XYZ file of N, CA and C in Angstrom:
849
model
N -13.537 6.923 25.076
C -12.869 5.934 24.242
C -11.413 5.788 24.691
N -10.970 4.546 24.810
C -9.575 4.272 25.130
C -8.812 4.104 23.829
N -7.757 4.899 23.652
C -7.011 4.874 22.399
C -5.835 3.915 22.515
N -5.505 3.233 21.422
C -4.369 2.305 21.468
C -3.051 3.060 21.567
N -2.042 2.360 22.055
C -0.714 2.948 22.133
C -0.266 3.387 20.737
N 0.281 4.587 20.664
C 0.754 5.109 19.400
C -0.236 6.010 18.696
N -1.470 6.090 19.196
C -2.468 6.995 18.624
C -2.661 8.171 19.564
N -2.627 9.365 19.027
C -2.859 10.557 19.822
C -3.723 11.529 19.025
N -4.398 12.416 19.739
C -5.242 13.426 19.121
C -4.587 14.787 19.258
N -4.685 15.580 18.218
C -4.125 16.927 18.210
C -5.095 17.823 17.454
N -4.690 19.063 17.243
C -5.518 20.015 16.502
C -4.744 20.464 15.266
N -5.325 20.229 14.116
C -4.711 20.620 12.859
C -4.849 22.121 12.625
N -5.996 22.650 13.025
C -6.322 24.070 12.943
C -7.449 24.293 13.946
N -7.763 25.543 14.274
C -8.852 25.771 15.231
C -10.142 25.048 14.817
N -10.605 24.161 15.673
C -11.824 23.421 15.414
C -11.674 22.229 14.492
N -10.443 21.915 14.099
C -10.199 20.797 13.179
C -9.298 19.781 13.869
N -9.864 18.625 14.222
C -9.111 17.594 14.915
C -8.193 16.810 13.981
N -7.157 16.250 14.588
C -6.153 15.482 13.865
C -5.850 14.211 14.640
N -5.784 13.086 13.944
C -5.393 11.809 14.524
C -3.964 11.523 14.071
N -3.072 11.315 15.037
C -1.680 11.018 14.726
C -1.368 9.583 15.127
N -0.726 8.857 14.230
C -0.363 7.463 14.468
C 1.151 7.316 14.384
N 1.727 6.624 15.357
C 3.164 6.372 15.374
C 3.389 4.894 15.647
N 3.857 4.167 14.636
C 4.142 2.758 14.784
C 5.632 2.493 14.681
N 6.005 1.233 14.685
C 7.414 0.861 14.568
C 7.861 1.071 13.129
N 8.568 2.168 12.892
C 9.108 2.427 11.565
C 8.198 3.176 10.625
N 7.047 3.666 11.077
C 6.159 4.413 10.193
C 5.304 5.368 11.017
N 4.713 6.350 10.319
C 3.802 7.293 10.965
C 2.740 7.717 9.963
N 1.618 8.244 10.481
C 0.529 8.690 9.619
C -0.274 9.753 10.345
N -1.022 10.561 9.574
C -1.917 11.576 10.141
C -3.228 11.568 9.363
N -4.340 11.633 10.112
C -5.664 11.715 9.507
C -6.364 12.965 10.022
N -6.926 13.719 9.099
C -7.682 14.917 9.464
C -9.148 14.552 9.644
N -9.762 15.084 10.708
C -11.202 14.905 10.871
C -11.983 15.858 9.972
N -11.328 16.846 9.391
C -11.932 17.615 8.310
C -11.787 16.795 7.036
N -12.894 16.334 6.517
C -12.873 15.535 5.303
C -12.653 14.054 5.516
N -12.402 13.611 6.769
C -12.090 12.200 6.983
C -10.908 11.785 6.136
N -9.876 12.610 6.133
C -8.851 12.567 5.101
C -7.493 12.118 5.635
N -6.979 11.053 5.053
C -5.608 10.637 5.338
C -4.667 11.650 4.694
N -3.880 12.343 5.512
C -3.000 13.394 5.015
C -1.603 12.890 4.710
N -1.070 12.049 5.595
C 0.324 11.614 5.493
C 0.447 10.142 5.832
N 1.380 9.503 5.174
C 1.866 8.185 5.572
C 3.305 8.115 5.101
N 4.195 7.739 6.001
C 5.583 7.558 5.578
C 6.267 6.523 6.454
N 7.204 5.826 5.834
C 8.065 4.910 6.576
C 9.378 5.615 6.840
N 9.960 5.314 7.991
C 11.187 5.996 8.418
C 12.253 5.886 7.330
N 12.870 7.022 7.024
C 13.955 7.048 6.057
C 13.520 7.016 4.605
N 12.199 7.045 4.335
C 11.698 6.993 2.970
C 10.913 8.256 2.642
N 10.709 8.497 1.356
C 9.892 9.626 0.918
C 8.436 9.384 1.307
N 7.650 10.442 1.513
C 6.241 10.264 1.885
C 5.458 9.592 0.765
N 4.400 8.881 1.145
C 3.530 8.251 0.154
C 2.643 9.287 -0.536
N 2.179 10.291 0.229
C 1.236 11.273 -0.305
C 1.851 12.661 -0.388
N 1.367 13.417 -1.348
C 1.695 14.840 -1.457
C 0.659 15.632 -0.663
N 1.118 16.622 0.103
C 0.250 17.551 0.826
C 0.741 18.955 0.540
N -0.102 19.794 -0.037
C 0.320 21.131 -0.423
C 0.707 21.961 0.790
N 1.840 22.669 0.712
C 2.192 23.581 1.807
C 1.248 24.772 1.900
N 0.393 24.962 0.908
C -0.582 26.045 0.918
C -2.004 25.542 1.147
N -2.137 24.280 1.626
C -3.456 23.718 1.890
C -4.192 24.543 2.941
N -5.522 24.588 2.823
C -6.379 25.334 3.742
C -7.097 24.338 4.639
N -7.024 24.560 5.960
C -7.657 23.663 6.933
C -8.819 24.410 7.582
N -9.947 24.405 6.890
C -11.103 25.177 7.324
C -12.372 24.480 6.850
N -13.332 24.177 7.751
C -14.591 23.570 7.302
C -15.212 24.386 6.172
N -15.711 23.676 5.182
C -16.234 24.322 3.993
C -15.225 24.410 2.875
N -13.944 24.102 3.169
C -12.878 24.088 2.177
C -12.307 22.677 2.072
N -11.879 22.300 0.876
C -11.245 20.996 0.685
C -9.739 21.127 0.881
N -9.133 20.106 1.482
C -7.691 20.094 1.720
C -6.989 19.560 0.476
N -6.011 20.319 -0.011
C -5.287 19.940 -1.225
C -4.154 18.966 -0.885
N -4.416 17.677 -1.071
C -3.394 16.669 -0.837
C -3.916 15.514 -0.023
N -3.056 14.519 0.204
C -3.486 13.331 0.931
C -4.492 12.542 0.099
N -5.573 12.107 0.775
C -6.616 11.326 0.092
C -7.976 11.967 0.365
N -8.350 13.028 -0.349
C -9.694 13.584 -0.190
C -10.763 12.551 -0.547
N -11.897 12.630 0.142
C -13.027 11.733 -0.108
C -14.072 12.500 -0.912
N -14.247 12.130 -2.168
C -15.283 12.727 -3.013
C -16.555 11.885 -2.838
N -17.625 12.521 -2.332
C -18.854 11.760 -1.990
C -19.976 12.722 -1.678
N -21.222 12.482 -1.991
C -21.782 11.316 -2.690
C -21.911 11.506 -4.194
N -21.213 12.511 -4.738
C -21.097 12.581 -6.187
C -19.662 12.960 -6.532
N -19.260 12.517 -7.731
C -17.921 12.815 -8.233
C -18.059 13.770 -9.404
N -17.234 14.826 -9.419
C -17.352 15.827 -10.458
C -18.531 16.738 -10.179
N -19.130 17.333 -11.207
C -20.285 18.200 -10.985
C -21.489 17.402 -10.504
N -22.373 18.048 -9.749
C -23.606 17.394 -9.312
C -24.412 16.979 -10.542
N -24.993 15.775 -10.535
C -25.667 15.282 -11.741
C -26.898 16.071 -12.160
N -27.508 16.827 -11.234
C -28.751 17.528 -11.606
C -28.829 18.967 -11.121
N -27.912 19.399 -10.246
C -27.982 20.739 -9.673
C -26.631 21.424 -9.832
N -26.545 22.323 -10.820
C -25.273 22.990 -11.096
C -24.855 23.916 -9.965
N -25.781 24.250 -9.065
C -25.451 25.119 -7.939
C -24.703 24.417 -6.827
N -24.683 23.093 -6.860
C -23.944 22.323 -5.856
C -22.465 22.282 -6.238
N -21.596 22.263 -5.230
C -20.167 22.219 -5.496
C -19.732 20.895 -6.090
N -18.561 20.902 -6.724
C -18.016 19.682 -7.314
C -17.581 18.702 -6.234
N -17.698 17.427 -6.539
C -17.150 16.329 -5.733
C -17.833 16.143 -4.375
N -19.068 16.623 -4.224
C -19.833 16.289 -3.037
C -19.495 17.109 -1.817
N -19.921 16.592 -0.658
C -19.835 17.348 0.597
C -18.847 16.759 1.595
N -18.439 15.515 1.397
C -17.683 14.812 2.442
C -16.319 15.424 2.702
N -15.655 15.931 1.668
C -14.292 16.424 1.837
C -14.236 17.796 2.500
N -15.393 18.437 2.690
C -15.425 19.779 3.261
C -16.029 19.822 4.663
N -16.496 18.689 5.168
C -17.182 18.655 6.451
C -16.394 17.858 7.481
N -16.735 18.063 8.740
C -16.065 17.369 9.835
C -16.610 15.953 9.995
N -15.712 15.015 10.187
C -16.041 13.629 10.471
C -15.779 13.381 11.959
N -16.224 12.230 12.454
C -16.013 11.883 13.859
C -15.310 10.531 13.963
N -14.473 10.415 14.976
C -13.782 9.158 15.251
C -14.727 8.227 15.996
N -15.029 7.079 15.391
C -15.944 6.122 16.002
C -15.209 5.011 16.748
N -14.086 4.574 16.207
C -13.403 3.413 16.797
C -11.942 3.433 16.389
N -11.065 3.022 17.291
C -9.640 2.908 16.981
C -9.069 1.729 17.752
N -8.270 0.927 17.080
C -7.650 -0.235 17.729
C -6.306 -0.496 17.076
N -5.571 -1.411 17.685
C -4.255 -1.771 17.162
C -4.074 -3.271 17.275
N -3.647 -3.893 16.180
C -3.366 -5.320 16.134
C -1.899 -5.482 15.777
N -1.062 -5.691 16.785
C 0.373 -5.701 16.546
C 0.827 -4.324 16.102
N 1.400 -4.229 14.924
C 1.865 -2.944 14.407
C 0.861 -2.280 13.462
N -0.339 -2.838 13.354
C -1.335 -2.316 12.416
C -2.434 -1.571 13.176
N -2.684 -0.323 12.770
C -3.776 0.467 13.338
C -5.036 0.295 12.490
N -6.175 0.244 13.186
C -7.478 0.225 12.532
C -8.260 1.428 13.039
N -8.652 2.316 12.145
C -9.355 3.543 12.518
C -10.643 3.627 11.715
N -11.765 3.861 12.416
C -13.060 3.997 11.748
C -13.635 5.378 12.035
N -14.103 6.022 10.969
C -14.664 7.365 11.058
C -16.085 7.372 10.514
N -16.928 8.210 11.104
C -18.275 8.438 10.585
C -18.314 9.798 9.909
N -18.857 9.812 8.701
C -18.895 11.037 7.918
C -20.243 11.718 7.950
N -20.442 12.670 7.052
C -21.670 13.446 7.032
C -22.836 12.644 6.471
N -24.030 13.136 6.746
C -25.231 12.600 6.122
C -25.648 13.567 5.024
N -26.043 13.003 3.893
C -26.552 13.826 2.796
C -27.872 13.223 2.349
N -28.966 13.857 2.745
C -30.268 13.275 2.483
C -30.402 11.944 3.196
N -30.696 10.907 2.452
C -30.843 9.571 3.043
C -29.549 8.767 3.019
N -28.467 9.379 2.579
C -27.195 8.669 2.453
C -26.247 9.012 3.592
N -25.524 7.999 4.091
C -24.456 8.232 5.057
C -23.167 7.625 4.537
N -22.058 8.162 5.054
C -20.735 7.669 4.673
C -19.946 7.310 5.921
N -19.158 6.254 5.837
C -18.210 5.907 6.893
C -16.921 5.436 6.239
N -15.849 5.485 7.019
C -14.526 5.195 6.485
C -13.807 4.256 7.440
N -13.147 3.258 6.894
C -12.313 2.353 7.684
C -10.910 2.357 7.090
N -9.919 2.646 7.927
C -8.524 2.695 7.474
C -7.713 1.633 8.202
N -6.927 0.900 7.439
C -5.945 -0.034 7.986
C -4.584 0.528 7.637
N -3.780 0.844 8.656
C -2.513 1.526 8.436
C -1.428 0.793 9.208
N -0.442 0.292 8.488
C 0.624 -0.467 9.140
C 1.932 -0.311 8.395
N 2.956 -1.042 8.799
C 4.266 -0.922 8.162
C 4.286 -1.397 6.717
N 3.282 -2.196 6.317
C 3.233 -2.717 4.951
C 2.437 -1.830 4.010
N 1.827 -0.743 4.499
C 1.067 0.146 3.638
C -0.267 0.534 4.234
N -1.189 0.904 3.354
C -2.457 1.512 3.748
C -3.594 0.853 2.990
N -4.719 0.649 3.673
C -5.963 0.240 3.011
C -7.078 1.152 3.505
N -7.928 1.610 2.591
C -9.023 2.522 2.918
C -10.305 1.963 2.318
N -11.385 1.955 3.117
C -12.697 1.549 2.623
C -13.713 2.641 2.937
N -14.417 3.092 1.908
C -15.490 4.075 2.041
C -16.811 3.341 1.855
N -17.666 3.372 2.883
C -18.950 2.679 2.835
C -20.071 3.700 2.722
N -20.873 3.581 1.671
C -22.071 4.403 1.480
C -23.294 3.549 1.798
N -24.239 4.140 2.540
C -25.455 3.392 2.899
C -26.684 4.252 2.642
N -27.712 3.608 2.094
C -28.983 4.274 1.813
C -29.977 3.949 2.929
N -30.335 4.966 3.706
C -31.282 4.782 4.813
C -32.714 5.126 4.415
N -32.922 5.511 3.171
C -34.240 5.959 2.746
C -35.107 4.855 2.180
N -36.275 5.253 1.666
C -37.246 4.309 1.111
C -37.173 4.233 -0.406
N -36.296 5.050 -1.033
C -36.162 5.068 -2.480
C -34.711 4.772 -2.869
N -34.501 4.209 -4.063
C -33.125 3.999 -4.520
C -32.368 5.319 -4.608
N -31.069 5.276 -4.344
C -30.212 6.451 -4.396
C -28.978 6.124 -5.243
N -28.522 7.106 -6.001
C -27.326 6.931 -6.825
C -26.135 7.591 -6.141
N -25.025 6.854 -6.093
C -23.803 7.354 -5.463
C -22.655 7.250 -6.456
N -21.910 8.341 -6.611
C -20.596 8.267 -7.258
C -19.587 8.848 -6.273
N -18.366 8.371 -6.321
C -17.397 8.713 -5.269
C -15.988 8.442 -5.770
N -15.017 8.945 -5.008
C -13.613 8.649 -5.314
C -12.768 8.826 -4.068
N -11.751 8.001 -3.951
C -10.656 8.187 -3.006
C -9.553 8.867 -3.811
N -9.497 10.204 -3.695
C -8.781 11.090 -4.622
C -7.304 11.204 -4.214
N -6.570 10.108 -4.327
C -5.207 10.039 -3.792
C -4.230 10.918 -4.565
N -3.536 11.794 -3.825
C -2.427 12.576 -4.372
C -1.135 11.850 -3.999
N -0.538 11.134 -4.933
C 0.678 10.398 -4.623
C 1.904 11.280 -4.849
N 2.759 11.363 -3.838
C 4.002 12.118 -3.964
C 4.933 11.395 -4.926
N 5.604 12.167 -5.788
C 6.542 11.586 -6.747
C 7.818 12.409 -6.758
N 8.901 11.792 -7.222
C 10.179 12.500 -7.311
C 10.111 13.612 -8.352
N 9.467 13.325 -9.478
C 9.215 14.299 -10.533
C 8.244 13.641 -11.508
N 7.314 14.406 -12.037
C 6.281 13.810 -12.888
C 6.868 13.138 -14.127
N 8.034 13.620 -14.585
C 8.659 13.005 -15.765
C 9.227 11.625 -15.477
N 9.333 11.256 -14.189
C 9.880 9.946 -13.820
C 8.805 8.873 -13.648
N 7.529 9.207 -13.935
C 6.413 8.338 -13.560
C 5.881 7.557 -14.752
N 5.620 6.268 -14.533
C 4.925 5.430 -15.504
C 3.870 4.616 -14.763
N 2.665 4.557 -15.336
C 1.573 3.752 -14.772
C 1.389 2.507 -15.623
N 1.326 1.366 -14.962
C 1.113 0.101 -15.648
C -0.195 -0.528 -15.160
N -0.873 -1.223 -16.068
C -2.120 -1.907 -15.732
C -3.334 -1.342 -16.436
N -3.203 -0.177 -17.077
C -4.330 0.459 -17.768
C -4.140 0.468 -19.283
N -3.190 -0.293 -19.779
C -2.881 -0.275 -21.209
C -4.119 -0.613 -22.045
N -4.439 0.286 -23.004
C -5.540 0.048 -23.929
C -6.931 0.255 -23.359
N -7.041 0.677 -22.112
C -8.355 0.803 -21.471
C -9.144 1.963 -22.067
N -10.487 1.825 -22.193
C -11.307 2.941 -22.657
C -11.394 4.013 -21.580
N -11.533 5.266 -22.010
C -11.542 6.363 -21.052
C -12.334 7.534 -21.605
N -12.784 8.381 -20.676
C -13.380 9.676 -21.023
C -12.337 10.733 -20.699
N -11.867 11.418 -21.726
C -10.903 12.501 -21.543
C -11.691 13.774 -21.254
N -11.662 14.232 -19.996
C -12.465 15.382 -19.601
C -11.834 16.702 -20.040
N -10.590 16.669 -20.482
C -9.956 17.874 -21.034
C -10.470 18.131 -22.447
N -10.478 17.093 -23.274
C -10.938 17.239 -24.658
C -12.424 16.976 -24.822
N -13.034 16.289 -23.822
C -14.438 15.909 -23.941
C -14.665 14.690 -24.802
N -13.614 13.969 -25.170
C -13.723 12.852 -26.093
C -13.588 11.509 -25.392
N -14.137 10.483 -26.035
C -13.880 9.105 -25.625
C -12.584 8.659 -26.300
N -11.698 8.072 -25.537
C -10.390 7.687 -26.064
C -10.039 6.292 -25.545
N -8.974 5.746 -26.056
C -8.358 4.529 -25.522
C -6.948 4.880 -25.081
N -6.571 4.408 -23.914
C -5.222 4.682 -23.437
C -4.201 3.949 -24.310
N -2.962 4.433 -24.330
C -1.932 3.766 -25.139
C -1.725 2.318 -24.701
N -1.175 1.541 -25.598
C -0.888 0.139 -25.291
C 0.387 -0.010 -24.465
N 1.100 1.069 -24.249
C 2.288 1.052 -23.406
C 1.978 1.743 -22.080
N 2.870 1.654 -21.095
C 2.631 2.318 -19.809
C 2.289 3.796 -19.999
N 1.364 4.269 -19.187
C 0.863 5.642 -19.307
C 1.832 6.612 -18.648
N 2.092 7.728 -19.332
C 2.921 8.799 -18.790
C 2.143 10.105 -18.837
N 2.320 10.915 -17.796
C 1.614 12.183 -17.692
C 2.311 13.220 -18.570
N 1.545 13.813 -19.482
C 2.069 14.863 -20.352
C 0.977 15.908 -20.536
N 1.240 17.141 -20.143
C 0.222 18.175 -20.211
C -0.855 17.943 -19.169
N -1.952 18.698 -19.269
C -3.054 18.521 -18.323
C -3.705 17.168 -18.551
N -3.913 16.431 -17.465
C -4.524 15.102 -17.529
C -5.748 15.072 -16.631
N -6.881 14.682 -17.195
C -8.115 14.476 -16.434
C -8.893 13.373 -17.145
N -8.654 12.152 -16.739
C -9.178 10.973 -17.418
C -9.989 10.112 -16.462
N -11.199 9.745 -16.866
C -11.954 8.690 -16.188
C -11.711 7.418 -16.982
N -10.955 6.503 -16.411
C -10.541 5.287 -17.114
C -11.429 4.135 -16.663
N -12.058 3.474 -17.615
C -12.984 2.396 -17.284
C -12.226 1.081 -17.175
N -11.677 0.890 -15.994
C -10.920 -0.324 -15.690
C -10.906 -0.522 -14.182
N -11.113 -1.740 -13.754
C -11.009 -2.074 -12.339
C -9.736 -2.833 -12.017
N -8.801 -2.855 -12.973
C -7.554 -3.589 -12.785
C -6.632 -2.879 -11.795
N -5.768 -3.654 -11.171
C -4.741 -3.069 -10.311
C -3.818 -2.195 -11.153
N -3.366 -1.113 -10.544
C -2.477 -0.170 -11.221
C -1.151 -0.139 -10.467
N -0.060 -0.126 -11.202
C 1.266 -0.002 -10.606
C 1.883 1.315 -11.031
N 2.321 2.094 -10.045
C 2.970 3.376 -10.298
C 4.462 3.198 -10.065
N 5.238 3.316 -11.126
C 6.697 3.210 -11.035
C 7.303 4.602 -11.008
N 8.157 4.855 -10.019
C 8.856 6.135 -9.880
C 10.345 5.848 -9.978
N 10.928 6.123 -11.158
C 12.338 5.787 -11.362
C 13.252 6.697 -10.553
N 12.794 7.925 -10.234
C 13.631 8.834 -9.458
C 13.830 8.375 -8.035
N 12.759 7.897 -7.424
C 12.849 7.385 -6.056
C 13.054 5.868 -6.016
N 13.101 5.244 -7.194
C 13.256 3.784 -7.299
C 12.198 3.104 -6.426
N 10.960 3.569 -6.613
C 9.851 3.065 -5.807
C 8.738 2.568 -6.717
N 8.101 1.503 -6.280
C 6.973 0.917 -7.015
C 5.776 0.828 -6.065
N 4.671 1.439 -6.489
C 3.444 1.453 -5.695
C 2.384 0.647 -6.422
N 1.770 -0.306 -5.735
C 0.667 -1.085 -6.307
C -0.636 -0.597 -5.681
N -1.608 -0.310 -6.531
C -2.913 0.186 -6.112
C -3.955 -0.850 -6.492
N -4.500 -1.547 -5.503
C -5.565 -2.522 -5.722
C -6.889 -1.899 -5.316
N -7.935 -2.168 -6.090
C -9.226 -1.565 -5.808
C -10.270 -2.607 -5.434
N -11.328 -2.118 -4.773
C -12.472 -2.934 -4.373
C -13.730 -2.135 -4.684
N -14.721 -2.786 -5.308
C -15.985 -2.119 -5.583
C -15.858 -0.975 -6.565
N -14.874 -1.055 -7.461
C -14.593 0.026 -8.394
C -14.344 -0.532 -9.786
N -14.902 0.152 -10.788
C -14.607 -0.182 -12.180
C -14.046 1.032 -12.909
N -13.584 2.042 -12.144
C -12.979 3.225 -12.753
C -11.772 3.679 -11.949
N -10.773 4.156 -12.682
C -9.655 4.879 -12.097
C -9.651 6.274 -12.714
N -9.425 7.287 -11.892
C -9.344 8.652 -12.394
C -7.898 9.108 -12.297
N -7.368 9.596 -13.417
C -6.001 10.108 -13.479
C -6.080 11.624 -13.620
N -5.324 12.346 -12.767
C -5.428 13.803 -12.792
C -4.096 14.451 -12.456
N -3.775 15.486 -13.210
C -2.687 16.410 -12.885
C -2.973 17.712 -13.613
N -2.840 18.859 -12.928
C -3.282 20.116 -13.534
C -2.346 20.696 -14.572
N -1.061 20.296 -14.583
C -0.049 20.891 -15.469
C 0.117 22.380 -15.142
N 1.085 23.067 -15.764
C 1.424 24.416 -15.303
C 0.299 25.443 -15.360
N -0.440 25.509 -16.468
C -1.428 26.583 -16.623
C -2.525 26.498 -15.570
N -3.083 25.318 -15.362
C -4.152 25.190 -14.370
C -3.599 25.290 -12.947
N -2.376 24.805 -12.723
C -1.778 24.904 -11.385
C -1.683 26.362 -10.942
N -1.386 27.248 -11.876
C -1.280 28.674 -11.531
C -2.623 29.276 -11.128
N -3.716 28.602 -11.460
C -5.047 29.083 -11.102
C -5.509 28.584 -9.734
N -4.754 27.681 -9.139
C -5.144 27.064 -7.865
C -4.408 27.764 -6.730
N -5.151 28.509 -5.907
C -4.527 29.319 -4.857
C -3.862 28.466 -3.786
N -4.329 27.235 -3.607
C -3.786 26.387 -2.542
C -2.720 25.419 -3.047
N -2.136 25.716 -4.218
C -1.086 24.870 -4.781
C 0.043 25.751 -5.304
N 1.293 25.569 -4.823
C 2.413 26.319 -5.405
C 2.520 26.067 -6.907
N 2.919 27.090 -7.638
C 2.880 27.038 -9.099
C 3.619 25.845 -9.687
N 4.741 25.454 -9.085
C 5.549 24.384 -9.660
C 5.294 23.015 -9.040
N 4.389 22.945 -8.066
C 4.200 21.672 -7.369
C 3.398 20.653 -8.164
N 2.875 21.026 -9.325
C 2.249 20.019 -10.180
C 3.242 18.926 -10.569
N 4.521 19.221 -10.487
C 5.539 18.226 -10.813
C 5.742 17.215 -9.686
N 5.207 17.502 -8.497
C 5.522 16.713 -7.307
C 4.465 15.679 -6.952
N 3.412 15.550 -7.769
C 2.373 14.562 -7.454
C 1.679 14.107 -8.732
N 1.057 12.944 -8.643
C 0.069 12.494 -9.627
C -1.115 11.945 -8.844
N -2.319 12.177 -9.344
C -3.515 11.615 -8.725
C -3.938 10.373 -9.498
N -4.012 9.263 -8.782
C -4.539 8.010 -9.324
C -5.635 7.595 -8.357
N -6.875 7.833 -8.749
C -7.995 7.754 -7.831
C -8.795 6.470 -8.032
N -9.065 5.767 -6.954
C -9.991 4.639 -6.984
C -11.396 5.210 -6.906
N -12.248 4.885 -7.890
C -13.477 5.656 -8.037
C -14.675 4.816 -8.450
N -15.841 5.417 -8.271
C -17.089 5.051 -8.938
C -17.518 6.312 -9.687
N -16.924 6.538 -10.843
C -17.115 7.783 -11.578
C -17.776 7.514 -12.915
N -18.421 8.557 -13.469
C -19.041 8.434 -14.777
C -20.052 7.314 -14.824
N -19.875 6.417 -15.771
C -20.811 5.294 -15.939
C -20.711 4.265 -14.820
N -19.753 4.431 -13.930
C -19.558 3.486 -12.819
C -20.271 3.946 -11.543
N -21.127 4.975 -11.606
C -21.942 5.348 -10.443
C -22.792 4.151 -10.029
N -23.047 4.036 -8.727
C -23.758 2.876 -8.195
C -25.136 3.270 -7.675
N -26.136 2.427 -7.949
C -27.494 2.623 -7.441
C -27.680 1.755 -6.208
N -28.085 2.391 -5.108
C -28.288 1.673 -3.846
C -29.781 1.552 -3.565
N -30.248 0.331 -3.399
C -31.633 0.097 -3.010
C -31.832 0.506 -1.553
N -33.072 0.702 -1.104
C -33.302 1.030 0.305
C -32.630 0.018 1.240
N -31.859 0.520 2.198
C -31.171 -0.332 3.159
C -29.865 -0.913 2.660
N -29.526 -0.689 1.396
C -28.313 -1.288 0.824
C -27.099 -0.402 1.072
N -25.922 -1.002 0.940
C -24.665 -0.266 1.086
C -23.717 -0.675 -0.023
N -22.712 0.153 -0.225
C -21.665 -0.142 -1.205
C -20.328 0.242 -0.611
N -19.316 -0.605 -0.811
C -17.966 -0.341 -0.314
C -17.024 -0.079 -1.477
N -16.396 1.089 -1.433
C -15.356 1.475 -2.381
C -14.033 1.452 -1.625
N -13.089 0.677 -2.091
C -11.854 0.537 -1.321
C -10.608 0.499 -2.176
N -9.487 0.855 -1.550
C -8.193 0.712 -2.207
C -7.179 0.214 -1.190
N -6.212 -0.534 -1.696
C -5.091 -0.989 -0.882
C -3.812 -0.518 -1.555
N -2.953 0.129 -0.778
C -1.738 0.727 -1.302
C -0.530 0.054 -0.661
N 0.293 -0.535 -1.500
C 1.489 -1.231 -1.027
C 2.658 -0.802 -1.894
N 3.730 -0.337 -1.279
C 4.854 0.102 -2.094
C 6.152 -0.568 -1.641
N 7.059 -0.666 -2.599
C 8.320 -1.357 -2.367
C 9.396 -0.702 -3.215
N 10.621 -1.083 -2.963
C 11.755 -0.533 -3.716
C 11.840 -1.239 -5.070
N 11.960 -0.447 -6.135
C 12.102 -0.995 -7.470
C 13.571 -0.902 -7.879
N 14.281 -2.017 -7.840
C 15.711 -2.009 -8.141
C 15.949 -2.158 -9.645
């Protein structure tokens, strides 16, 4: 394969490949473990994603930060409690299928693992204006298959107390901390305490960070759920791959097919779950 100018291959850890992108005024890194976008930043600006300094880069382990791919199930396995949470894609090696460059925009396509009759592939568009990610699930079998998934984005923030989410006002949600069905407030959402919400809304979400004076718009495709997550202090202390105080440095706003938004794929059918991330200065 001939790689476009600005794309290079490196090793993130023994046996774990890394794709590095360098464009005019921006850079990014994708791990072939998990098919995971780890970093994106524009020169002179704060990073778009949080990546834990204690992250583990080892097949069979999930990387804490960036955009983990939860697939082909989100949360616990629907029928087998012995299966790990959030599927297999984020713990296995992916392969680089195609890479190209159109002006200052990189296009990278990855092939993921097969799970039974299901396959996953990923297409990333990465340029100076932001990032777009598409996760394609395909059913190669003779029977319908159910898929739930998420692009589990860890967004870097100046401090969690500076964050407000707009676009989900009044939306119905499943609060996985309390186990209750709730409605989000009619005002912008703020993270307080442990947050684990499956929000039933396909609307665009805007993340305002007053500390960095940054505004991030998250547009979704093929999704009717957003998942909001932050462990807060008590749960953060239980996570070996996360520094105790780093819960303040990120919020997860995930584009998902979670809960009641799981998708049924007929034989030969596919489904695309996508997000587009564009950020600008909020004056």
